[in-house]
mmCIF file of C-alpha atoms and ligand atoms in Angstrom:
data_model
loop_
_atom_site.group_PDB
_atom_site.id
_atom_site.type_symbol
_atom_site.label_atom_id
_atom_site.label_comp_id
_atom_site.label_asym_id
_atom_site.label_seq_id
_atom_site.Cartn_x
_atom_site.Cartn_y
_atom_site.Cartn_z
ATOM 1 C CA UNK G 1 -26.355 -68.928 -40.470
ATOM 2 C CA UNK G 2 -28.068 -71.553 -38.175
ATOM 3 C CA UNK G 3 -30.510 -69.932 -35.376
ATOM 4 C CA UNK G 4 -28.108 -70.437 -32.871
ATOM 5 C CA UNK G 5 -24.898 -68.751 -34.196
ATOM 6 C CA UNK G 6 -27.893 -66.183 -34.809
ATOM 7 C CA UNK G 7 -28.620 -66.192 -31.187
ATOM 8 C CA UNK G 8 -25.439 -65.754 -31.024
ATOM 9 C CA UNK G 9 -24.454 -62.421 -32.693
ATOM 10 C CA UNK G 10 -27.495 -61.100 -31.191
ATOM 11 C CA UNK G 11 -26.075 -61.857 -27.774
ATOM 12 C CA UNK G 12 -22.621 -59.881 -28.533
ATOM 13 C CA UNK G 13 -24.967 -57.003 -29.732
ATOM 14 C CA UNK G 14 -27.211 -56.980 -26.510
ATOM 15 C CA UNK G 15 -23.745 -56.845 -24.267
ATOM 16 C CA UNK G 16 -21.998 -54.217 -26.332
ATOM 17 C CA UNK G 17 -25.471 -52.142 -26.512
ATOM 18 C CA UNK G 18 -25.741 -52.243 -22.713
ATOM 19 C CA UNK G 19 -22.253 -51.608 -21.931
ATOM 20 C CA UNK G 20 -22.860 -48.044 -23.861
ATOM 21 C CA UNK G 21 -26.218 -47.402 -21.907
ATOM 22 C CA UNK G 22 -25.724 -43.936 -20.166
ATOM 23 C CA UNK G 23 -29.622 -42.562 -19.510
ATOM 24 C CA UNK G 24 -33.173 -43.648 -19.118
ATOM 25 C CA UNK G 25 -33.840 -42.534 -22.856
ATOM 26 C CA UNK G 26 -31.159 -44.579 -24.200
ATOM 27 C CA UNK G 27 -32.535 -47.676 -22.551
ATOM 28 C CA UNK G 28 -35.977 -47.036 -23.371
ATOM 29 C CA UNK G 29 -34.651 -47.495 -26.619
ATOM 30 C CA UNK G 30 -32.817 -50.598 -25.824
ATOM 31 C CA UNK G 31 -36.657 -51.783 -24.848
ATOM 32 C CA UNK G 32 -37.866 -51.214 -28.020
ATOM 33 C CA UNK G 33 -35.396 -52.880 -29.860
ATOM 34 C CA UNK G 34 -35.477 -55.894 -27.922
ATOM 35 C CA UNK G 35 -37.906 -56.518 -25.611
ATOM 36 C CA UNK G 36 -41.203 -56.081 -27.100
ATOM 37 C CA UNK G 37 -43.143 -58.119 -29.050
ATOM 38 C CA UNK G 38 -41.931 -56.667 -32.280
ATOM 39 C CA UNK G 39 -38.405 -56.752 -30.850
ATOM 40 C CA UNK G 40 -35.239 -59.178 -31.743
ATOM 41 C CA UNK G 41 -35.717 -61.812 -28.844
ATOM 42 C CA UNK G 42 -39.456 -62.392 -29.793
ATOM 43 C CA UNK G 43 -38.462 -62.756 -33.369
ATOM 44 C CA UNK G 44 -35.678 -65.426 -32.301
ATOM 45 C CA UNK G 45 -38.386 -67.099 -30.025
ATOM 46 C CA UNK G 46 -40.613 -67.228 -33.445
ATOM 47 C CA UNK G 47 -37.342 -68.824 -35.649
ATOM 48 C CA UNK G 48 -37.046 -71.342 -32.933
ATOM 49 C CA UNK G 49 -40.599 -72.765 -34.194
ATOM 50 C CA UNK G 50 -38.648 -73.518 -37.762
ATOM 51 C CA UNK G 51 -35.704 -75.094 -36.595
ATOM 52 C CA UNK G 52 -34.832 -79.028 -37.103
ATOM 53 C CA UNK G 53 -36.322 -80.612 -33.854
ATOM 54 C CA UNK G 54 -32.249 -81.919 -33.056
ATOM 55 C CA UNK G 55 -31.107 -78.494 -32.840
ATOM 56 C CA UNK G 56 -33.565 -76.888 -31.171
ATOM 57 C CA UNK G 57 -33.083 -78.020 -26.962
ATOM 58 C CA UNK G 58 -29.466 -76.124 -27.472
ATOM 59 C CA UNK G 59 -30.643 -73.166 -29.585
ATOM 60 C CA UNK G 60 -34.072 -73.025 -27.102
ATOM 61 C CA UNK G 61 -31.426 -73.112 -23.851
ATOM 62 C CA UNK G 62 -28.946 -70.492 -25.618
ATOM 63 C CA UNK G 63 -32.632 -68.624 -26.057
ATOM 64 C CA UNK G 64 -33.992 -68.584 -22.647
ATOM 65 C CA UNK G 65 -30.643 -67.442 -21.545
ATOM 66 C CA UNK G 66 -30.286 -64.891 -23.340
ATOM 67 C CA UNK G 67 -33.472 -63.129 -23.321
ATOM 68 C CA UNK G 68 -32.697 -63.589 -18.874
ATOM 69 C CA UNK G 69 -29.695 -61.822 -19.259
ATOM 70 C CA UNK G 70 -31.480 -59.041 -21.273
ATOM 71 C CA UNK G 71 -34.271 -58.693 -18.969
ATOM 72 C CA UNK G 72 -32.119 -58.688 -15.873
ATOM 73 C CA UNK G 73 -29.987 -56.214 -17.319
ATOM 74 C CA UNK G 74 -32.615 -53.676 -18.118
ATOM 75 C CA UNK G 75 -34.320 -54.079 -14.623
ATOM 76 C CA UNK G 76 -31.086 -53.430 -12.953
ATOM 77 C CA UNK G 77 -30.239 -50.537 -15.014
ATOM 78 C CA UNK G 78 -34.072 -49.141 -14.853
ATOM 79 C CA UNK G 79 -33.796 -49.103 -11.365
ATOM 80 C CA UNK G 80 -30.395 -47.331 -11.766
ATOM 81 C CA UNK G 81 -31.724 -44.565 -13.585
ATOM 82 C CA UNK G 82 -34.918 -44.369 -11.684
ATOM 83 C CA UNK G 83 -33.343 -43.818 -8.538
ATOM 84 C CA UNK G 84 -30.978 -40.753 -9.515
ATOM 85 C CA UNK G 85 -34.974 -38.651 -10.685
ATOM 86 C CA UNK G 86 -34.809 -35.693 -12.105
ATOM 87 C CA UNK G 87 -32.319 -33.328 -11.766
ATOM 88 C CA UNK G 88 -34.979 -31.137 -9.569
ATOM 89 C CA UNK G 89 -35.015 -33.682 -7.380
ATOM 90 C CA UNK G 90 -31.489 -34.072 -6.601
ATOM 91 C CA UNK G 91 -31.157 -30.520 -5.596
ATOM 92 C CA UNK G 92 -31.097 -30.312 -1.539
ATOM 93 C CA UNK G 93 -31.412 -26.485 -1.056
ATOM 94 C CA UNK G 94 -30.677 -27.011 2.607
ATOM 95 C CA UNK G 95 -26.925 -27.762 1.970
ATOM 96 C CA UNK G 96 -24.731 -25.024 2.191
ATOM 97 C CA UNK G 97 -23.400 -23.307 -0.901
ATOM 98 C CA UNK G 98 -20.020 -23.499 -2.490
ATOM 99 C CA UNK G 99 -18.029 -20.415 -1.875
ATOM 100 C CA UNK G 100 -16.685 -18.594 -5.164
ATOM 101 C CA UNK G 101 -13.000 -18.136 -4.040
ATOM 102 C CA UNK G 102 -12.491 -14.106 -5.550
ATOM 103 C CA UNK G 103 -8.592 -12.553 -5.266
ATOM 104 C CA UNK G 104 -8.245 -9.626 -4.018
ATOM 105 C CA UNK G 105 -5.487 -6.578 -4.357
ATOM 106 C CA UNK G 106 -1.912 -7.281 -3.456
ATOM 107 C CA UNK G 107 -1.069 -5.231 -0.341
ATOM 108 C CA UNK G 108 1.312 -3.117 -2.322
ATOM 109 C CA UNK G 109 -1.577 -1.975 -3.928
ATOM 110 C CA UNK G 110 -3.634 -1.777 -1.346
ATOM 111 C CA UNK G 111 -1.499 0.470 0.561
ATOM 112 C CA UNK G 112 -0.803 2.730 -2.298
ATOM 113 C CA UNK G 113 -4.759 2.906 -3.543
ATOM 114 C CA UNK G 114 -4.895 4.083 0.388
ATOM 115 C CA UNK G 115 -2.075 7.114 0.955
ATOM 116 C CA UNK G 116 -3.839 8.211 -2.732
ATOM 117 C CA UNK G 117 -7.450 8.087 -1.389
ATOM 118 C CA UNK G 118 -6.230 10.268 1.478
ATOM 119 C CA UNK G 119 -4.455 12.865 -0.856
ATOM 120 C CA UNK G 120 -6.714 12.803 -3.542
ATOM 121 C CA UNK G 121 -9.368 14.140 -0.662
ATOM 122 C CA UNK G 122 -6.788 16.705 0.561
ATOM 123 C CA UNK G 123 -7.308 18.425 -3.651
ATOM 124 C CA UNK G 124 -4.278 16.344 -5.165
ATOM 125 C CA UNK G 125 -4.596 14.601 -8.418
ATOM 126 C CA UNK G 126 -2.870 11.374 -9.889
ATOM 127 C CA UNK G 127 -0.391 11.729 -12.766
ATOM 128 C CA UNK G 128 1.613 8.804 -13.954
ATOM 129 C CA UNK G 129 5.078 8.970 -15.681
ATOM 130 C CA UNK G 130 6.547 6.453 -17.885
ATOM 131 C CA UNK G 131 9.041 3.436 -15.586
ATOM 132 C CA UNK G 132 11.532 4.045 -18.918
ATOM 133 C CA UNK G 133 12.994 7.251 -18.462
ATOM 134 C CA UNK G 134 15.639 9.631 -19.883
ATOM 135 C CA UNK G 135 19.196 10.396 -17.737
ATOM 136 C CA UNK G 136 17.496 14.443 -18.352
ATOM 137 C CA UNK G 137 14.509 13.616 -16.735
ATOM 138 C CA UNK G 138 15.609 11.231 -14.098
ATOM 139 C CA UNK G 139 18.522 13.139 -13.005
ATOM 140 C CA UNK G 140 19.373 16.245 -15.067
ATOM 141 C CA UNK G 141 16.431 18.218 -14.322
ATOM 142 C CA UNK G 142 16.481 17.567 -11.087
ATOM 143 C CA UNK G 143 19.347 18.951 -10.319
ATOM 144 C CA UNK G 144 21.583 16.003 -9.694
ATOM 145 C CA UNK G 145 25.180 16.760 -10.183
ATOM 146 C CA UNK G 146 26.607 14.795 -12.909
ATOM 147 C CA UNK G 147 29.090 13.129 -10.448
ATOM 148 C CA UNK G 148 25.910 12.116 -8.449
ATOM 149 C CA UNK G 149 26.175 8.755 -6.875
ATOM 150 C CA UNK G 150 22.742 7.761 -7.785
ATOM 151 C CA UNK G 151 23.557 7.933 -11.491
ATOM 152 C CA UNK G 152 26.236 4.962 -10.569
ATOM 153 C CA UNK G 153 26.361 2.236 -12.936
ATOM 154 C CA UNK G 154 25.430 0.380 -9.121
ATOM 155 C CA UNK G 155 22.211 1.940 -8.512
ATOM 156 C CA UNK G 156 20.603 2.673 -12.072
ATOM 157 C CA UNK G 157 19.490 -0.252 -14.311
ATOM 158 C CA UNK G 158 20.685 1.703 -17.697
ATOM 159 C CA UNK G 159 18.900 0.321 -20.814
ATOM 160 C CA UNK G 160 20.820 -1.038 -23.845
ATOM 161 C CA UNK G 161 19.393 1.044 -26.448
ATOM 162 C CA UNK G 162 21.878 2.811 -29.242
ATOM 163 C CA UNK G 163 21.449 6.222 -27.762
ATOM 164 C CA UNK G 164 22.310 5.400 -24.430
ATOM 165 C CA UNK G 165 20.404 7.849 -22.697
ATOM 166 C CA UNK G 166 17.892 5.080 -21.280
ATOM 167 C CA UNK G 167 17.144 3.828 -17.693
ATOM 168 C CA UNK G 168 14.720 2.317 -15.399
ATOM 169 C CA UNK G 169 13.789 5.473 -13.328
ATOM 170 C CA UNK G 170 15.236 5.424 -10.055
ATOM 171 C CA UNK G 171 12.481 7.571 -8.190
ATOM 172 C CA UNK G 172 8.853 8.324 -9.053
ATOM 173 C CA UNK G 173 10.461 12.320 -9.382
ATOM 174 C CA UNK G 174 10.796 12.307 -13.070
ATOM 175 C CA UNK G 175 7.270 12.931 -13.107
ATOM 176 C CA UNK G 176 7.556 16.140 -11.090
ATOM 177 C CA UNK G 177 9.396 17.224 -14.456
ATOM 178 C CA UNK G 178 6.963 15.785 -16.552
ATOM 179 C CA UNK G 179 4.123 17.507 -15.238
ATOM 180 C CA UNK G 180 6.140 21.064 -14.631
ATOM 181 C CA UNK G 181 7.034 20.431 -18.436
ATOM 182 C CA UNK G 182 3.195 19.865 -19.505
ATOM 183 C CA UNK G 183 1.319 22.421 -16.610
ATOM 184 C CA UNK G 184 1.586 25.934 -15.394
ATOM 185 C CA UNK G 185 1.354 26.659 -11.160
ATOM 186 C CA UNK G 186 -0.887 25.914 -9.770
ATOM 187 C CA UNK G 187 0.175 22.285 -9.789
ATOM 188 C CA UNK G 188 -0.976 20.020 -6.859
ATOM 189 C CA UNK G 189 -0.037 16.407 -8.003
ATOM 190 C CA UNK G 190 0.715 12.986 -6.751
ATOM 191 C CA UNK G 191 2.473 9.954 -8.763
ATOM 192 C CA UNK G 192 2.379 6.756 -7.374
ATOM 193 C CA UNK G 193 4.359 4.128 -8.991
ATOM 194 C CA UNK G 194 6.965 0.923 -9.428
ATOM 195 C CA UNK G 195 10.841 2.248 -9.558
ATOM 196 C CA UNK G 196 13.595 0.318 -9.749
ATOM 197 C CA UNK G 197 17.095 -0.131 -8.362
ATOM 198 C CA UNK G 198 20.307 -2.165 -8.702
ATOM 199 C CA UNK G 199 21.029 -2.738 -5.148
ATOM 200 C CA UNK G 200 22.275 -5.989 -3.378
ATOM 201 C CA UNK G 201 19.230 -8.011 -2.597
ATOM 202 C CA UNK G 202 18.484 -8.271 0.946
ATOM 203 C CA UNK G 203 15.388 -8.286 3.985
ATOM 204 C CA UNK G 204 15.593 -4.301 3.791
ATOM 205 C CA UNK G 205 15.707 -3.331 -0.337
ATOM 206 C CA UNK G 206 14.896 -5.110 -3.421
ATOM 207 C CA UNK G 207 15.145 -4.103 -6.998
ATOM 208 C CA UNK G 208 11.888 -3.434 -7.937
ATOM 209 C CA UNK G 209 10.046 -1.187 -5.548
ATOM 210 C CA UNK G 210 7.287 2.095 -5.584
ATOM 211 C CA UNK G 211 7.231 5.078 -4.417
ATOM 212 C CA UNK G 212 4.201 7.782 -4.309
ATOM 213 C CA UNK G 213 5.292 11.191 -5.485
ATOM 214 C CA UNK G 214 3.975 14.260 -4.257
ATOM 215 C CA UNK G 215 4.218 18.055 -5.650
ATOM 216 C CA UNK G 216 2.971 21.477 -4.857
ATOM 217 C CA UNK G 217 3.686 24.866 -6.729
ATOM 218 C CA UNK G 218 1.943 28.238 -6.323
ATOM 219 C CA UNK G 219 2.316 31.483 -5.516
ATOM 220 C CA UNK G 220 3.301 31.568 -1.759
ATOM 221 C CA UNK G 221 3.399 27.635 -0.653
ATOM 222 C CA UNK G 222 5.330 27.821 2.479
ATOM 223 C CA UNK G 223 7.034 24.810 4.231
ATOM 224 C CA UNK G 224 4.812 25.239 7.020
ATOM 225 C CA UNK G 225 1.814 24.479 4.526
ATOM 226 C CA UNK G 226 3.707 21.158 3.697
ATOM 227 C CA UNK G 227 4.123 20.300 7.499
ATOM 228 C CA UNK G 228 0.666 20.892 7.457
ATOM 229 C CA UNK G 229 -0.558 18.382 4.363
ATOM 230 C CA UNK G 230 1.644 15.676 5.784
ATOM 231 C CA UNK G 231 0.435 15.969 9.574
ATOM 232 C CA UNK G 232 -2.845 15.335 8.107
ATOM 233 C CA UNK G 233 -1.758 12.912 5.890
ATOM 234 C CA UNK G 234 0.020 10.403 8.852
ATOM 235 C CA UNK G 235 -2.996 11.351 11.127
ATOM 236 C CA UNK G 236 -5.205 9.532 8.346
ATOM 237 C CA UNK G 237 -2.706 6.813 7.892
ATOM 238 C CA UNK G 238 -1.184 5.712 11.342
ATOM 239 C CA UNK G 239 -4.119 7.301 13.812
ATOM 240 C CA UNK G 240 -5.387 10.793 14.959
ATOM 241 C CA UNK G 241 -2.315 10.594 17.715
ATOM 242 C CA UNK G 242 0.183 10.772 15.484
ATOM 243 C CA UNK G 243 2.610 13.560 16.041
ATOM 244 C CA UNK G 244 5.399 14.241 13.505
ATOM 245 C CA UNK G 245 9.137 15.064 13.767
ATOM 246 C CA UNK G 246 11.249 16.995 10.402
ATOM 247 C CA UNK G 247 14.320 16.419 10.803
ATOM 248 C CA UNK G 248 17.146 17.972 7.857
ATOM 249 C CA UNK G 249 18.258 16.027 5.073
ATOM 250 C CA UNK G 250 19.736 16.221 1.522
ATOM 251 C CA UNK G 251 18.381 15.920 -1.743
ATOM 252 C CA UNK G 252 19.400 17.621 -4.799
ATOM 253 C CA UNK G 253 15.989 18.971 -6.253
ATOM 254 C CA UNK G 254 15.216 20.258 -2.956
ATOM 255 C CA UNK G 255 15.924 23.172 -0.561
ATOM 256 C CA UNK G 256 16.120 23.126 1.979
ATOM 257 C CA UNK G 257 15.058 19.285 2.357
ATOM 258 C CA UNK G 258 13.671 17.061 5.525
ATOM 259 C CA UNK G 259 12.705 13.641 6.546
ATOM 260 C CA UNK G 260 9.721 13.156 8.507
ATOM 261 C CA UNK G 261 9.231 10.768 11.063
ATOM 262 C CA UNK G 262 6.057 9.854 12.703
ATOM 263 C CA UNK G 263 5.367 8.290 16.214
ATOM 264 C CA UNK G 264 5.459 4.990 16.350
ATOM 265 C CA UNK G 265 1.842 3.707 16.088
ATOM 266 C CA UNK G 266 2.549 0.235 17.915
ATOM 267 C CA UNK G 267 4.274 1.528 20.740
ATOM 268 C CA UNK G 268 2.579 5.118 20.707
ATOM 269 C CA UNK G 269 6.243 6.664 20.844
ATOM 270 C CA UNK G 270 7.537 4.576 23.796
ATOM 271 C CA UNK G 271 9.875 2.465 21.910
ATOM 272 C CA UNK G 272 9.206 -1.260 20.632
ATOM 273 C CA UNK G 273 10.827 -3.892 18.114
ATOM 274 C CA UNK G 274 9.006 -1.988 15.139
ATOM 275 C CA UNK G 275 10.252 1.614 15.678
ATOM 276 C CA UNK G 276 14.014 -0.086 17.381
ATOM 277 C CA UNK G 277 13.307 0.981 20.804
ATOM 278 C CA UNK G 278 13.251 4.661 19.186
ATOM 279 C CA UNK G 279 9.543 5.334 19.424
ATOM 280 C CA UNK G 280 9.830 6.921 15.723
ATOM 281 C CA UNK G 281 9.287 6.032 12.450
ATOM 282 C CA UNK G 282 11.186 7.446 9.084
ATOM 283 C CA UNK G 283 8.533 7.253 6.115
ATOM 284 C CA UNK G 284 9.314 10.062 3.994
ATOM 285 C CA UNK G 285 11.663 12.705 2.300
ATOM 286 C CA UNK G 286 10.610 15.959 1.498
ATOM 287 C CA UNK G 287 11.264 19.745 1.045
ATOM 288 C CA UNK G 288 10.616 22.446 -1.080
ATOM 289 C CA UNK G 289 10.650 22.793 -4.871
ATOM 290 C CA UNK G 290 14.967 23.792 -5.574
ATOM 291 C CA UNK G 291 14.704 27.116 -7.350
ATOM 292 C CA UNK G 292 16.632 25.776 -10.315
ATOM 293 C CA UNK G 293 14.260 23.012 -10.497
ATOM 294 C CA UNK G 294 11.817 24.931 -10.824
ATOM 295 C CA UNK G 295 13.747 27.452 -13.594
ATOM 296 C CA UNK G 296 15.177 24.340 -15.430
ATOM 297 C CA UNK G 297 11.361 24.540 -16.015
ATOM 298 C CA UNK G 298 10.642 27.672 -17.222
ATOM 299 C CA UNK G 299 8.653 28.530 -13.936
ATOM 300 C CA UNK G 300 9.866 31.517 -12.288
ATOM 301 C CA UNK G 301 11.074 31.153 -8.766
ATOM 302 C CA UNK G 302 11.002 34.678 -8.282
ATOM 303 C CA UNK G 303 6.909 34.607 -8.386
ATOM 304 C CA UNK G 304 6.344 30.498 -7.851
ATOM 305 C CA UNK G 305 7.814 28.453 -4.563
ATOM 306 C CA UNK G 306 6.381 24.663 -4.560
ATOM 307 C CA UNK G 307 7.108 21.573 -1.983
ATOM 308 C CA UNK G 308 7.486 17.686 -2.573
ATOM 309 C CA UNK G 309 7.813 14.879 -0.707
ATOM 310 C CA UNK G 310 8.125 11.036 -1.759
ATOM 311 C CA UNK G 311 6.761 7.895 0.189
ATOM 312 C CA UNK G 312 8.153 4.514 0.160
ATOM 313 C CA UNK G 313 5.098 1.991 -0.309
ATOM 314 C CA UNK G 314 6.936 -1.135 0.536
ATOM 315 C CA UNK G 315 8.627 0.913 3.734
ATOM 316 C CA UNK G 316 5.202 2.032 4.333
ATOM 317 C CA UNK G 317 3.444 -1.108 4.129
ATOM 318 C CA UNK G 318 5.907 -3.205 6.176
ATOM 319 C CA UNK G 319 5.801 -1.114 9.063
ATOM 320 C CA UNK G 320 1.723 -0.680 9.020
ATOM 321 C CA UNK G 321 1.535 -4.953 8.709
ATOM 322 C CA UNK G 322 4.637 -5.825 10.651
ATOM 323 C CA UNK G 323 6.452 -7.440 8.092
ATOM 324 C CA UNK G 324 10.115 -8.193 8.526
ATOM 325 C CA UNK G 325 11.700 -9.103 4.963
ATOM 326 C CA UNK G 326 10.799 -6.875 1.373
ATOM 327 C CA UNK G 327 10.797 -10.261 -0.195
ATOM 328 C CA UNK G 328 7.593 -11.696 1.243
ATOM 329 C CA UNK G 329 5.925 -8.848 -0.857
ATOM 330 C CA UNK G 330 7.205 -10.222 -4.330
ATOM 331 C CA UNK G 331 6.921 -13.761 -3.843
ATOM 332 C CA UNK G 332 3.597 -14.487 -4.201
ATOM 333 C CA UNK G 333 3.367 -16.873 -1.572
ATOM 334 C CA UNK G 334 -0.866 -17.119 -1.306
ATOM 335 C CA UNK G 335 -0.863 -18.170 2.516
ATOM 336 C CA UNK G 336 0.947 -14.763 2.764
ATOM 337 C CA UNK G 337 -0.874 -13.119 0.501
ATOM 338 C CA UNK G 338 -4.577 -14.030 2.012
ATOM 339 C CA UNK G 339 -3.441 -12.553 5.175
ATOM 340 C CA UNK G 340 -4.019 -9.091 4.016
HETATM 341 N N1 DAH D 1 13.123 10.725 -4.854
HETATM 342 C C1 DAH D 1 13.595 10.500 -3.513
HETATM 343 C C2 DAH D 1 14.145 9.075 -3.415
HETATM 344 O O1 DAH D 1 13.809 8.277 -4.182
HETATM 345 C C3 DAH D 1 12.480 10.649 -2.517
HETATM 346 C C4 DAH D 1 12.091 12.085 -2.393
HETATM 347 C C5 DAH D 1 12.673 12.899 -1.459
HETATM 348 C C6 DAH D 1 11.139 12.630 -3.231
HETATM 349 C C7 DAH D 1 12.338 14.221 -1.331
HETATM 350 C C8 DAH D 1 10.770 13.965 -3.113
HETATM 351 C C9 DAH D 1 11.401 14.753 -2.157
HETATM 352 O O2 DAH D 1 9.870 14.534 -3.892
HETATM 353 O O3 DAH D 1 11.050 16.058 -2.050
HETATM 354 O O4 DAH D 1 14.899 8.805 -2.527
#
C-alpha cells in the first residue's frame, strides 16, 4: 500500500473513532493513539520522509489535512467535555426538587377505614367473611323465606359450580352467621366488605358495592343501647349536631327492624339538593338480633338478645363528598380520583 492510500485508511479510522467518542476518558485515549509523538499521524509524517519525491506534494497535502481535521476535532470535543465538569458541579441545589407523585387510598376505602376507626374505638372488632358464599349462609340462616325476593335469579349472581349452592353474597350479613357459628356472646363485631348485586346499572346502584356489618349479642342488649352506639357513631361521622330519626322497616333476620336517618349535614336539617328538600338522610338498616337467628345458631334467645345494623359505603360516601352518579367511584378516572 502506497503512503497515501495509507493516509488514507487512517483517515476513515480517525472519523469512525471520533464519531464513537462519548467522554473525556475515551478521548484522552483518542490522544494517545494519535496525537503524540509516538502516535499514528507522527509516524505518517516520518513515512512521508521515504516516499518517491513525485508522490510526496499529494501524500504531504492529504497529510497536513488530515492531522487538521484530527486536531480540530479533539479541541472541539475537549472543550465539549470540559464544559459539562464533574457531575458535582452540575448539581444546582438551589433548584427546586422533583416531587415523588405517591397514590393514595380510593375513597371507598377511605370512607370504610373511617366508620371502622370510629367503631373499633367504641370496643368493636373487624371480622371478614368470604365474597363466595353458600344460599345457607347468605339467606337460610338468616331467616329469609325461601320465596324471598332477594334470592331472585335478578338480584343474586349464583355461581356455576356442580353443587349449585354458590353465590356472590348479597349483604356483608353472612358473616353475622359466620362469627355466631365460630363465637359464644359476648360478640361485638363489625365486617366491612365488597357485595355484589345483579341490578340494572344506573347513577343510584351498581353491581359491585360494600357494605360494613355490624353485630351485638349479650345478655341484656336493649335497642335503646343500639340507638345509643349509632348516635355516637353519626355524631363522629357527619358532626357533633347530628340528631337521628328510627323509623320501622323490614328485614328478615331482624325484629323488630329500623332505618335510621340522620340530619342532613349540608343543610343542618333545613332541606337542600343533597337530603331532597327533606332535611334527612337514610344511611342505615338495623334492628335487633331475630330470635330464630339467633337459635338457628345454637344461642339461646331465652338468655342472649343482640342488635345489627348494616351501612352502605358507596351511599355513605356519596352523600359525605357530594357525588351524584355510583359510577364515578369504579371508573378510575384519576382527575376524579385526586380530588379526594
Ligand atoms: N343486609 C341488609 C342489606 O343488605 C342491611 C342490613 C339491615 C344489615 C339491617 C343488618 C341489619 O345487619 O340489621 O340490605
Amino acid at each position: 500500500m502506497n503512503l497515501r492510500d495509507r493516509i488514507l485508511s487512517l483517515r476513515e479510522e480517525i472519523q469512525s473513532s471520533i464519531g464513537g467518542i462519548t467522554s473525556a476518558e475515551m478521548l484522552e485515549e483518542f490522544r494517545l493513539k494519535h496525537l503524540v509523538r509516538k502516535g499514528t499521524l507522527q509516524a505518517m509524517v516520518e513515512a512521508l520522509r521515504d516516499v518517491p519525491v513525485e508522490e510526496k506534494p499529494l501524500a504531504g497535502k492529504e497529510l497536513n489535512s488530515l492531522k487538521a481535521f484530527a486536531e480540530g476535532e479533539y479541541k472541539r470535543l475537549k472543550e465539549t467535555f470540559d464544559n459539562q465538569g464533574t457531575a458535582e458541579e452540575l448539581l444546582d441545589t438551589t433548584l427546586p426538587g422533583r416531587n415523588a407523585e405517591s397514590g393514595h387510598l380510593h375513597i371507598i376505602t377511605q370512607t370504610m377505614d373511617e366508620i371502622t376507626r370510629i367503631f373499633a374505638a367504641l370496643g368493636f372488632t373487624v371480622e371478614e367473611g368470604p365474597e363466595i358464599e353458600d344460599d345457607y349462609h347468605n339467606f337460610e340462616a338468616l331467616n329469609f323465606p325461601p320465596d324471598h325476593p332477594a334470592r331472585d335469579m335478578q338480584d343474586t349472581f349464583h355461581i356455576n359450580d356442580p353443587v349449585g349452592k354458590y353465590l356472590l353474597r348479597t349483604h356483608t350479613s353472612p358473616v353475622q352467621v359466620r362469627v355466631m357459628e365460630r363465637q359464644k356472646p359476648p360478640i361485638r363485631i363489625i365486617a366491612p366488605g365488597r357485595v355484589y348485586r345483579n341490578e340494572a346499572i344506573s347513577a343510584r346502584s351498581y353491581c359491585i358495592f360494600h357494605q360494613i356489618e355490624g353485630l351485638v349479642v349479650d345478655e341484656g342488649v336493649t335497642f335503646s343501647e343500639l340507638q345509643g352506639t349509632l348516635l355516637s357513631f353519626a355524631k363522629q361521622f357527619y358532626g357533633a349536631k347530628s340528631v337521628v330519626r328510627f323509623r320501622p322497616s323490614f328485614f328478615p333476620f331482624t325484629e323488630p327492624s329500623a332505618e335510621m336517618d340522620v340530619t342532613c349535614y349540608i343543610c343542618g336539617g333545613k332541606g337542600c339538593r343533597i337530603c331532597k328538600g327533606t332535611g334527612w338522610l337514610e344511611i342505615l338498616g338495623c334492628g335487633m338480633v331475630h330470635p330464630k337467628v339467633l337459635s338457628n345458631l345454637n344461642i339461646d334467645p331465652e338468655k342472649y338478645t343482640g342488635y345489627a345494623f348494616g351501612i352502605g359505603i358507596e351511599r355513605t360516601a356519596m352523600l359525605k363528598y357530594g357525588i351524584d352518579d355510583i359510577r364515578i367511584l369504579y371508573e378510575n378516572d384519576l382527575r376524579v380520583l385526586k380530588q379526594f
